[in-house]
Coordinates of C-alpha atoms in Angstrom, one line a residue:
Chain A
X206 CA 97.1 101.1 81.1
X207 CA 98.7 101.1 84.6
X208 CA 100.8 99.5 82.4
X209 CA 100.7 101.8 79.7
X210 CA 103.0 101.7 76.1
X211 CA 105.1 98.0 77.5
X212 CA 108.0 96.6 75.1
X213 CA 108.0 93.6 73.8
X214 CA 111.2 94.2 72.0
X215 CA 109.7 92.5 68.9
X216 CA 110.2 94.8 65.7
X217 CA 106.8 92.7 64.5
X218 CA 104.3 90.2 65.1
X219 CA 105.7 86.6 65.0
X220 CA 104.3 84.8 62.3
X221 CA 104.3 80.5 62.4
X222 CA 107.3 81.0 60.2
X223 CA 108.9 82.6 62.3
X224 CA 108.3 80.1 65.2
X225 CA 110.6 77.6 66.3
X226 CA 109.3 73.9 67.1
X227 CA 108.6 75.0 70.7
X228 CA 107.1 78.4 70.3
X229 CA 104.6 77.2 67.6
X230 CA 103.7 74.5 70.6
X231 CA 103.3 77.5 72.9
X232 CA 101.3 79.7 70.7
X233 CA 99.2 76.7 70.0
X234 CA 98.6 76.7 73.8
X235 CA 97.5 80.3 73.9
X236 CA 95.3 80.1 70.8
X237 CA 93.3 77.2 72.7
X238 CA 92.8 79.1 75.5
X239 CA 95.3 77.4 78.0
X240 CA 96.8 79.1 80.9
X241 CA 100.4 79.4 81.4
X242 CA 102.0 78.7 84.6
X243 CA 105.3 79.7 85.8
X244 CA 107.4 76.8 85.5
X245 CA 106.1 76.0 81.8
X246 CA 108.3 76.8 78.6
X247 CA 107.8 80.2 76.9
X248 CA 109.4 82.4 74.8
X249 CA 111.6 84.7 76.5
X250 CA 109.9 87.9 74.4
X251 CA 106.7 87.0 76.6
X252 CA 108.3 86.4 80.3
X253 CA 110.1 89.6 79.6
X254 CA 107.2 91.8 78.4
X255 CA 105.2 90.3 81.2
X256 CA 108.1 91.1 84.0
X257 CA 107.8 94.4 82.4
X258 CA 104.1 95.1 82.6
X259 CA 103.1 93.5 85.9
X260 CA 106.3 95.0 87.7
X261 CA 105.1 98.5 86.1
X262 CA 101.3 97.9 87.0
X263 CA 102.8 97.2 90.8
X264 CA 104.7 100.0 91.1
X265 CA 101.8 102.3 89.5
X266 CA 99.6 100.3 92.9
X267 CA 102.5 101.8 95.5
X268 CA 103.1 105.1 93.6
X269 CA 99.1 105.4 93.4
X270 CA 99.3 105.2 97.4
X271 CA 100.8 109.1 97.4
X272 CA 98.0 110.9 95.7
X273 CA 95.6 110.3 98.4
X274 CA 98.1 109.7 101.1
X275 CA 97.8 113.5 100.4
X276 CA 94.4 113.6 101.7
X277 CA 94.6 111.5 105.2
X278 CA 95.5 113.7 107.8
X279 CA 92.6 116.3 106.1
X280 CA 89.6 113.7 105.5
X281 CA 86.3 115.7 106.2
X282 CA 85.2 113.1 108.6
X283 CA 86.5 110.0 110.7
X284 CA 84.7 107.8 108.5
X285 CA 86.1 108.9 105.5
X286 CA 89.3 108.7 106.9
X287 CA 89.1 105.5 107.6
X288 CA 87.4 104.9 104.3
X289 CA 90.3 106.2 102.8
X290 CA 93.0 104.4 104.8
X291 CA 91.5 101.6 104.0
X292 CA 91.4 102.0 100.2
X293 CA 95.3 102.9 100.5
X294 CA 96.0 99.9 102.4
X295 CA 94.4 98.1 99.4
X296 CA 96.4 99.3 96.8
X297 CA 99.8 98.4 98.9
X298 CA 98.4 94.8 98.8
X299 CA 97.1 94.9 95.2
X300 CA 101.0 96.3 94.4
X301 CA 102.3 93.1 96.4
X302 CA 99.7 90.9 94.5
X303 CA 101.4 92.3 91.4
X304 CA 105.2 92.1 92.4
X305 CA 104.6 88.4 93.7
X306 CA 103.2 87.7 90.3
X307 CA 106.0 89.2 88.4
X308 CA 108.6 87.1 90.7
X309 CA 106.9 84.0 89.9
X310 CA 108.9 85.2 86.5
X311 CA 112.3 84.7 87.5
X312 CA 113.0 88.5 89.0
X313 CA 114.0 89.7 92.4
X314 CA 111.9 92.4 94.5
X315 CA 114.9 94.4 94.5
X316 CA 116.0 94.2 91.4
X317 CA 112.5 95.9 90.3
X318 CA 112.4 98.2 92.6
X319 CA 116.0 99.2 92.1
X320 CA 114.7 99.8 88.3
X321 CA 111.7 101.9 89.6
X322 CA 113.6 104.2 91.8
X323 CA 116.3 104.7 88.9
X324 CA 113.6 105.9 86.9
X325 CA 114.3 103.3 84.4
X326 CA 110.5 101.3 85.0
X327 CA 107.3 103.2 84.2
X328 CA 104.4 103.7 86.4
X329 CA 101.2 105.2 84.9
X330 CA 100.9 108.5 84.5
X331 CA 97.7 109.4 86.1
X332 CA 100.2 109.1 89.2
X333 CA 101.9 112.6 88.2
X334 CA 99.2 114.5 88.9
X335 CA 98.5 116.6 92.5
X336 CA 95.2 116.2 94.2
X337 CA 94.9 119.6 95.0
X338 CA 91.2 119.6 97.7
X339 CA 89.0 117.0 98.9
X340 CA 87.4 116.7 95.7
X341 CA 90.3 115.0 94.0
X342 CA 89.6 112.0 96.1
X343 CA 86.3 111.4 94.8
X344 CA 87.8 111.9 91.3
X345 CA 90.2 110.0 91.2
X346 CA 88.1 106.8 93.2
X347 CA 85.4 107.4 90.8
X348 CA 87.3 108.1 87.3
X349 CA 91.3 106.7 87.9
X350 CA 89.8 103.8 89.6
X351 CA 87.3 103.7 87.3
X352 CA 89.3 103.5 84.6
X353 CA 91.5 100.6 86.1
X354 CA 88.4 98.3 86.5
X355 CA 87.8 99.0 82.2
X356 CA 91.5 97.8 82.0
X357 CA 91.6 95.4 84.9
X358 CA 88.4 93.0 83.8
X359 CA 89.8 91.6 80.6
X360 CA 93.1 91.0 82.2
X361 CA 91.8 88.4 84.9
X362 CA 91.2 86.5 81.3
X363 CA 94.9 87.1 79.8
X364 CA 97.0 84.2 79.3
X365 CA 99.3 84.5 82.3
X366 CA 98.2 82.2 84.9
X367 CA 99.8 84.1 88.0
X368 CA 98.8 87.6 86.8
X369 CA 95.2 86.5 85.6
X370 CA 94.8 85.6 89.5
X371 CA 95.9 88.4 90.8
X372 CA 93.8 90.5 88.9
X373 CA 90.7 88.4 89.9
X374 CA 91.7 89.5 93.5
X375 CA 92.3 92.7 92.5
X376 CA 89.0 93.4 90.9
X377 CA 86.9 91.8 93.9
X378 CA 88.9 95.1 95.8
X379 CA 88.2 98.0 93.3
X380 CA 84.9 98.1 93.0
X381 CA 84.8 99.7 96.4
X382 CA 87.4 102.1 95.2
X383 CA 85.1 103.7 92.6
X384 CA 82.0 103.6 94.8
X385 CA 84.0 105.7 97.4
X386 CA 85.2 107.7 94.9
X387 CA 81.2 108.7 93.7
X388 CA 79.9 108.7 96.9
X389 CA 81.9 111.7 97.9
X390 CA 81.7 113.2 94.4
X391 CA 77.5 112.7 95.4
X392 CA 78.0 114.1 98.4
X393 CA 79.9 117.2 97.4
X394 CA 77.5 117.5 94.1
X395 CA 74.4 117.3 96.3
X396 CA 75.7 119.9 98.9
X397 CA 76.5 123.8 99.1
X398 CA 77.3 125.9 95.9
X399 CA 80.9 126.2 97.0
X400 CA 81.0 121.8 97.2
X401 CA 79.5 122.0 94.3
X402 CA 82.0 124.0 92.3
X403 CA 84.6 121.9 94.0
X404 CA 83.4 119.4 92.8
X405 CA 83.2 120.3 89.5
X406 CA 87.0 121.8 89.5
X407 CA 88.3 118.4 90.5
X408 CA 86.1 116.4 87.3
X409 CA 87.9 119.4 85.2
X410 CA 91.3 119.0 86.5
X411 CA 91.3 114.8 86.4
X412 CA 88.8 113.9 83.5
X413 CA 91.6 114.2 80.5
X414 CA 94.4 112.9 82.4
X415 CA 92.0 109.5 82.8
X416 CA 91.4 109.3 79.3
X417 CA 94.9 109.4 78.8
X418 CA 96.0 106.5 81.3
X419 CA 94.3 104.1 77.8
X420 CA 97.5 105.1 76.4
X421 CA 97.6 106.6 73.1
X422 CA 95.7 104.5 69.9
X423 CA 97.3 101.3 68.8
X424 CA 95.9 100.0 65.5
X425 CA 99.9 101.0 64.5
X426 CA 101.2 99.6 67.4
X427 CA 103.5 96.3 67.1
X428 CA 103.9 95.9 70.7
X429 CA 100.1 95.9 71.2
X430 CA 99.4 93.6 68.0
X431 CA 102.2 90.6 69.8
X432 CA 100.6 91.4 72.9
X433 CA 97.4 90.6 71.6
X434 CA 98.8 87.7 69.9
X435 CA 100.0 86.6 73.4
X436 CA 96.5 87.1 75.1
X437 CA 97.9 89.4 77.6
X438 CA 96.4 92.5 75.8
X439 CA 92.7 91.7 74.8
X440 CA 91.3 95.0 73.5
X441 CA 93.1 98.0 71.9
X442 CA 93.7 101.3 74.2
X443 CA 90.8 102.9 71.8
X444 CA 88.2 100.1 72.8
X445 CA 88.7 100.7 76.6
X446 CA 89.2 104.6 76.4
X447 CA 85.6 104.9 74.5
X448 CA 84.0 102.0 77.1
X449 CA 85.2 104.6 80.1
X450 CA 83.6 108.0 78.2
X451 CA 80.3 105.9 77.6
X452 CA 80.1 104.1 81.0
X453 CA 81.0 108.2 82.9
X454 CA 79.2 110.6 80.7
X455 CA 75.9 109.5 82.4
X456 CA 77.5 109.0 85.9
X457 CA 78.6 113.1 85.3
X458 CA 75.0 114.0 84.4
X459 CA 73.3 111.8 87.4
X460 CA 75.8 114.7 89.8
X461 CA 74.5 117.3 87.7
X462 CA 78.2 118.2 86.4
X463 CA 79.3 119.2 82.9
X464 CA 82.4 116.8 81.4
X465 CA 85.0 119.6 80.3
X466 CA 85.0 118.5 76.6
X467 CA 82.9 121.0 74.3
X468 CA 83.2 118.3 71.5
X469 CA 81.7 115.2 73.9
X470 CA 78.3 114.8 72.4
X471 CA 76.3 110.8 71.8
X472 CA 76.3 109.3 67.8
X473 CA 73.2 107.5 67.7
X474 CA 74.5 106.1 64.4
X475 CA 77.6 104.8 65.6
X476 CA 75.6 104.0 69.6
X477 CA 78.4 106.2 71.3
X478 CA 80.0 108.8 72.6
X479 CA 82.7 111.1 70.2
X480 CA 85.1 113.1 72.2
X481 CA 87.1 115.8 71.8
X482 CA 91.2 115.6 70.6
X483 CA 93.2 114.3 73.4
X484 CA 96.5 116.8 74.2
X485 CA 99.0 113.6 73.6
X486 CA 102.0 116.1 74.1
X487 CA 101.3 116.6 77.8
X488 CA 100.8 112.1 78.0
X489 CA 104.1 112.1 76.3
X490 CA 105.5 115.5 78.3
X491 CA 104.7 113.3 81.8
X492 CA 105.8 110.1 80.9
X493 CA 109.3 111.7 80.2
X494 CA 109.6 113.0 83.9
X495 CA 108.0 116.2 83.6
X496 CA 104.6 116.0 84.6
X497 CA 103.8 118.2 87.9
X498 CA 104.4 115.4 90.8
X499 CA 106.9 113.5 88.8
X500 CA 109.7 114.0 91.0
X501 CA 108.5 114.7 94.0
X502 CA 107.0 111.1 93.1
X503 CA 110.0 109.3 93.0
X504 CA 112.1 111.1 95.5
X505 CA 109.7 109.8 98.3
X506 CA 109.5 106.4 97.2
X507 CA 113.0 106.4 97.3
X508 CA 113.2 108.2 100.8
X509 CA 110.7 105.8 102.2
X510 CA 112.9 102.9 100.8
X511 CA 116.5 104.0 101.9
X512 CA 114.7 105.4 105.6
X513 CA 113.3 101.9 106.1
X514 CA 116.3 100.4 105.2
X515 CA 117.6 100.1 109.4
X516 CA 114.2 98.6 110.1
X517 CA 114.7 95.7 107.3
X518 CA 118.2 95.0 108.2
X519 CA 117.1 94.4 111.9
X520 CA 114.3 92.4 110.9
X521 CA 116.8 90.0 109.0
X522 CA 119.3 90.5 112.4
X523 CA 116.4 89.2 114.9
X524 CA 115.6 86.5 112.6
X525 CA 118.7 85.3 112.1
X526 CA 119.7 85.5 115.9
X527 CA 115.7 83.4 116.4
X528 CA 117.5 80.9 114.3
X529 CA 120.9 80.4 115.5
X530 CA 119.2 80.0 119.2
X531 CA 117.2 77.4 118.1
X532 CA 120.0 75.3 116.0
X533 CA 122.1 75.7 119.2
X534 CA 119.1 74.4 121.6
Chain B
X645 CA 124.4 94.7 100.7
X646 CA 121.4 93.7 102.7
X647 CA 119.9 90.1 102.4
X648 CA 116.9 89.3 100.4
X649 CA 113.9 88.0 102.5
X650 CA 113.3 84.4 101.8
X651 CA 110.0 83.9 99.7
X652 CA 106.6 82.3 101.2
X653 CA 103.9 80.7 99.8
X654 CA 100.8 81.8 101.4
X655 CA 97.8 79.4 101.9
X656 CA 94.5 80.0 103.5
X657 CA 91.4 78.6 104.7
X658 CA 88.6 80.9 104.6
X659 CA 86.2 79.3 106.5
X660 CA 85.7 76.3 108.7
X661 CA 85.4 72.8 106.4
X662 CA 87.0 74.1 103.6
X663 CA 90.6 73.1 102.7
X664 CA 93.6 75.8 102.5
X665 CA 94.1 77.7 99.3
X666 CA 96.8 79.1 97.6
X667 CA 96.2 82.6 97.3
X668 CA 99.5 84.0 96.4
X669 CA 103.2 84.8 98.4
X670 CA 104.8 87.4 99.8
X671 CA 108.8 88.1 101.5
X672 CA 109.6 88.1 105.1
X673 CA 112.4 87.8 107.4
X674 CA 110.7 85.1 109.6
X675 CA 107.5 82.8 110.0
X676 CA 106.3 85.3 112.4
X677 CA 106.2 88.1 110.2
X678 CA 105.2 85.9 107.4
X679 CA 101.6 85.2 109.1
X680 CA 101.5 88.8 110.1
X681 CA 102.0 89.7 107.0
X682 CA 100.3 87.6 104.7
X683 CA 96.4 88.6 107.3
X684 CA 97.2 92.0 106.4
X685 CA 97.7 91.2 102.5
X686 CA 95.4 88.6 101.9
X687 CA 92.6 88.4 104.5
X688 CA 91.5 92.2 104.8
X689 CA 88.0 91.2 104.1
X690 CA 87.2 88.8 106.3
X691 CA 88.6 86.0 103.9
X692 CA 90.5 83.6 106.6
X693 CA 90.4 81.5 109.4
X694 CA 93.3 80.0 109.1
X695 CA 96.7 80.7 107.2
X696 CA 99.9 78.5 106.2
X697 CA 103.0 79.7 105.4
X698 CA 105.5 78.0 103.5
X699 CA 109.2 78.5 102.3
X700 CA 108.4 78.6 98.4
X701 CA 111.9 76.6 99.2
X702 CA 110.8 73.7 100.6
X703 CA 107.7 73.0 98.2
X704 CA 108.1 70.4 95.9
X705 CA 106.2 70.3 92.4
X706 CA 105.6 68.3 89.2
X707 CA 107.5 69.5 86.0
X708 CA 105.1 70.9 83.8
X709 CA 107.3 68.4 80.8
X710 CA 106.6 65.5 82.8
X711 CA 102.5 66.2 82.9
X712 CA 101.6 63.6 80.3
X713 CA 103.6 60.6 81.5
X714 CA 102.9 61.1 85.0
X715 CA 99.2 61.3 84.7
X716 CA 98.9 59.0 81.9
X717 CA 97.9 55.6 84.1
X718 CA 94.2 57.3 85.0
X719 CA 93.7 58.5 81.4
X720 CA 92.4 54.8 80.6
X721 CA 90.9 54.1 83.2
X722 CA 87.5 55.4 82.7
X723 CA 85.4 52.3 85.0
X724 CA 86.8 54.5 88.0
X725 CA 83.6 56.5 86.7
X726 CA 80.0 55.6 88.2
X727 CA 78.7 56.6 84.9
X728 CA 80.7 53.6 83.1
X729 CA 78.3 51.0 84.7
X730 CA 74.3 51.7 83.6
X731 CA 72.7 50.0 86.1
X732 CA 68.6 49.6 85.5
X733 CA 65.9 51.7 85.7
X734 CA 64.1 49.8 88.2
X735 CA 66.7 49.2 90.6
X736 CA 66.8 52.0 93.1
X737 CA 69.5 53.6 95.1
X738 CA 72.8 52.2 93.3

């Protein structure tokens, strides 16, 4: 989901027939609930579509940073500024939490960030979006991270050892991130008629962009069937998507604000929410590049890479100077 | 072509008594900026007192192939166990 749509470059699910000796040994592993550590045998098919989701999750943490980096300099209040620097801060470490995970795989930091700023690894595409007032910070703590917590709970259970972990960490962290995010929305739903409508702009402009960070429904989908297989993906993008709507549609009505779905309305028979048609050519438009922040996006993660790149260098230069002083003491 | 920083292992104790734990690793130039680095990434809530750095380098581990051989001599051993020797009721404190 930060992750959203990864390959597994399988055309279908392996069966046991198609299995060699060892990977029947390591799906047996999975099947009994075992973790997998870095050093143990697997399939490449699995280290590579874990490289490929955890280093996409990462860079969706870093990327996820500009949004509300947005806001900082224009918080309403210290503490909020400092509420929100310190939620920014979090998602640079929960991105380093990811990208050490994905090393433990057998790839470089800079070979995945040299695939991010090519364009050629995803992030999600909640990140496209621009937070346009104040209000967008609430909406996006309160529904993007939201969202992420749905996604982020199973996967401190998925197979991975190293990933599982971090997402353990990452979890303890985010819950703080949504709070944040509802308090201001409280705040803003609670206050004058113009906070008010502000408030309710931002939950129109952010609420169909988080349904779409699920990714699009998978009962067809081969790479989510082997990545269920795998225990790395343990419910379908439909399962989480309908867990966000029922857990927010309450959580909009506590703030007295109306979802912007005209078809949202609660089945008794089936004990939840339906929702409207999701717009799957603007998922599909963004993920392609041309969402409204996707190049402005990349072009200052790359800036911010190639401008820091003095500052790196010298780092490596002072060490290595430390070093040859102390071999020649 | 810039140099990669070397990888650390990061391990901390969070509070007094308690042994270090791996929490995770990060890349810096230095062991200086490796301890810098790894309070800012892994103890922003208050979770250390202590932290060790280590090159992921110079750590030595088990292979995961050789598990079962080289833990095989305590896997029959089970009168290591207190529970292996019932002692009776009316004896007190053994």
């Amino acid at each position: 989901m930060y992750a959203q749509m990864v390959e597994t470059g399988l055309k279908q699910v392996q069966t046991r027939a198609d299995m060699s000796a060892e990977e029947q040994a390591f799906q047996a592993r999975i099947d009994a609930g075992v973790k997998i550590e870095a050093k143990d045998w697997m399939p490449e098919a699995y280290r590579k579509t874990l490289i490929r989701q955890i280093s996409q999750h990462a860079h969706s943490e870093i990327v996820g940073q500009l949004p509300e980096g947005n806001w900082v300099t224009r918080a309403p209040t210290l503490k909020r500024k400092s509420i929100l620097l310190a939620k920014i801060q979090d998602e640079a470490g929960h991105g380093l939490y990811l990208y050490s995970a994905a090393e433990t795989l057998g790839v470089s930091r800079d070979e995945l960030l040299a695939a991010l700023h090519s364009g050629k690894a995803k992030y999600s595409s909640i990140f496209n979006y621009p937070t346009l007032t104040w209000a967008d910070i609430g909406a996006i703590g309160w529904l993007v991270d939201g969202s992420a917590i749905i996604n982020q709970i199973p996967l401190c259970r998925c197979s991975y050892g190293p990933y599982a972990r971090a997402m353990i960490r990452v979890c303890k962290e985010e819950s703080f991130h949504a709070r944040q995010g509802y308090d201001i929305m409280m705040k803003l739903a609670q206050g004058t008629p113009e906070q008010k409508a502000m408030a309710q702009d931002a939950l129109n402009r952010w609420w169909w962009p988080s349904l779409m960070m699920f990714g699009p429904s998978d009962a067809e989908s081969v790479n989510s069937a082997q990545s269920t297989a795998w225990r790395i993906k343990l419910f379908s993008n439909d399962e989480l998507r309908q867990r966000m709507v029922d857990q927010t549609v309450p959580q909009a009505e506590f703030l007295g604000l109306t979802v912007p779905d005209p078809d949202l309305k609660w089945n008794e028979e089936r004990g939840h929410y339906d929702f409207g048609e999701i717009d799957w050519e603007e998922f599909y438009n963004v993920l392609k590049g041309n969402g409204p922040c996707n190049k402005e996006r990349l072009r200052t993660r790359v800036k911010a890479y190639e401008d820091g790149a003095w500052f790196r260098e010298a780092l490596v230069a002072h060490a290595d100077k430390q070093a040859a002083k102390k071999a020649a003491a | 072509m810039s140099k990669e920083w070397p990888l650390w292992e990061v391990f901390i104790r969070s509070q007094h008594g308690l042994a270090h734990k791996h929490v995770g690793s990060l890349h810096a130039p230095d062991a200086e900026m490796a301890i810098n680095n790894a309070r800012d990434v892994y103890t922003r809530r208050n979770e250390g007192v202590s932290i060790w750095v280590v090159k992921a380098a110079d750590i030595v581990a088990s292979s995961p192939a050789d598990k079962d051989a080289l833990f095989e001599p305590s896997n029959s051993k089970v009168y290591r166990h207190p529970t292996f020797f019932p002692m009776p009721e009316d004896v007190k404190n053994l």
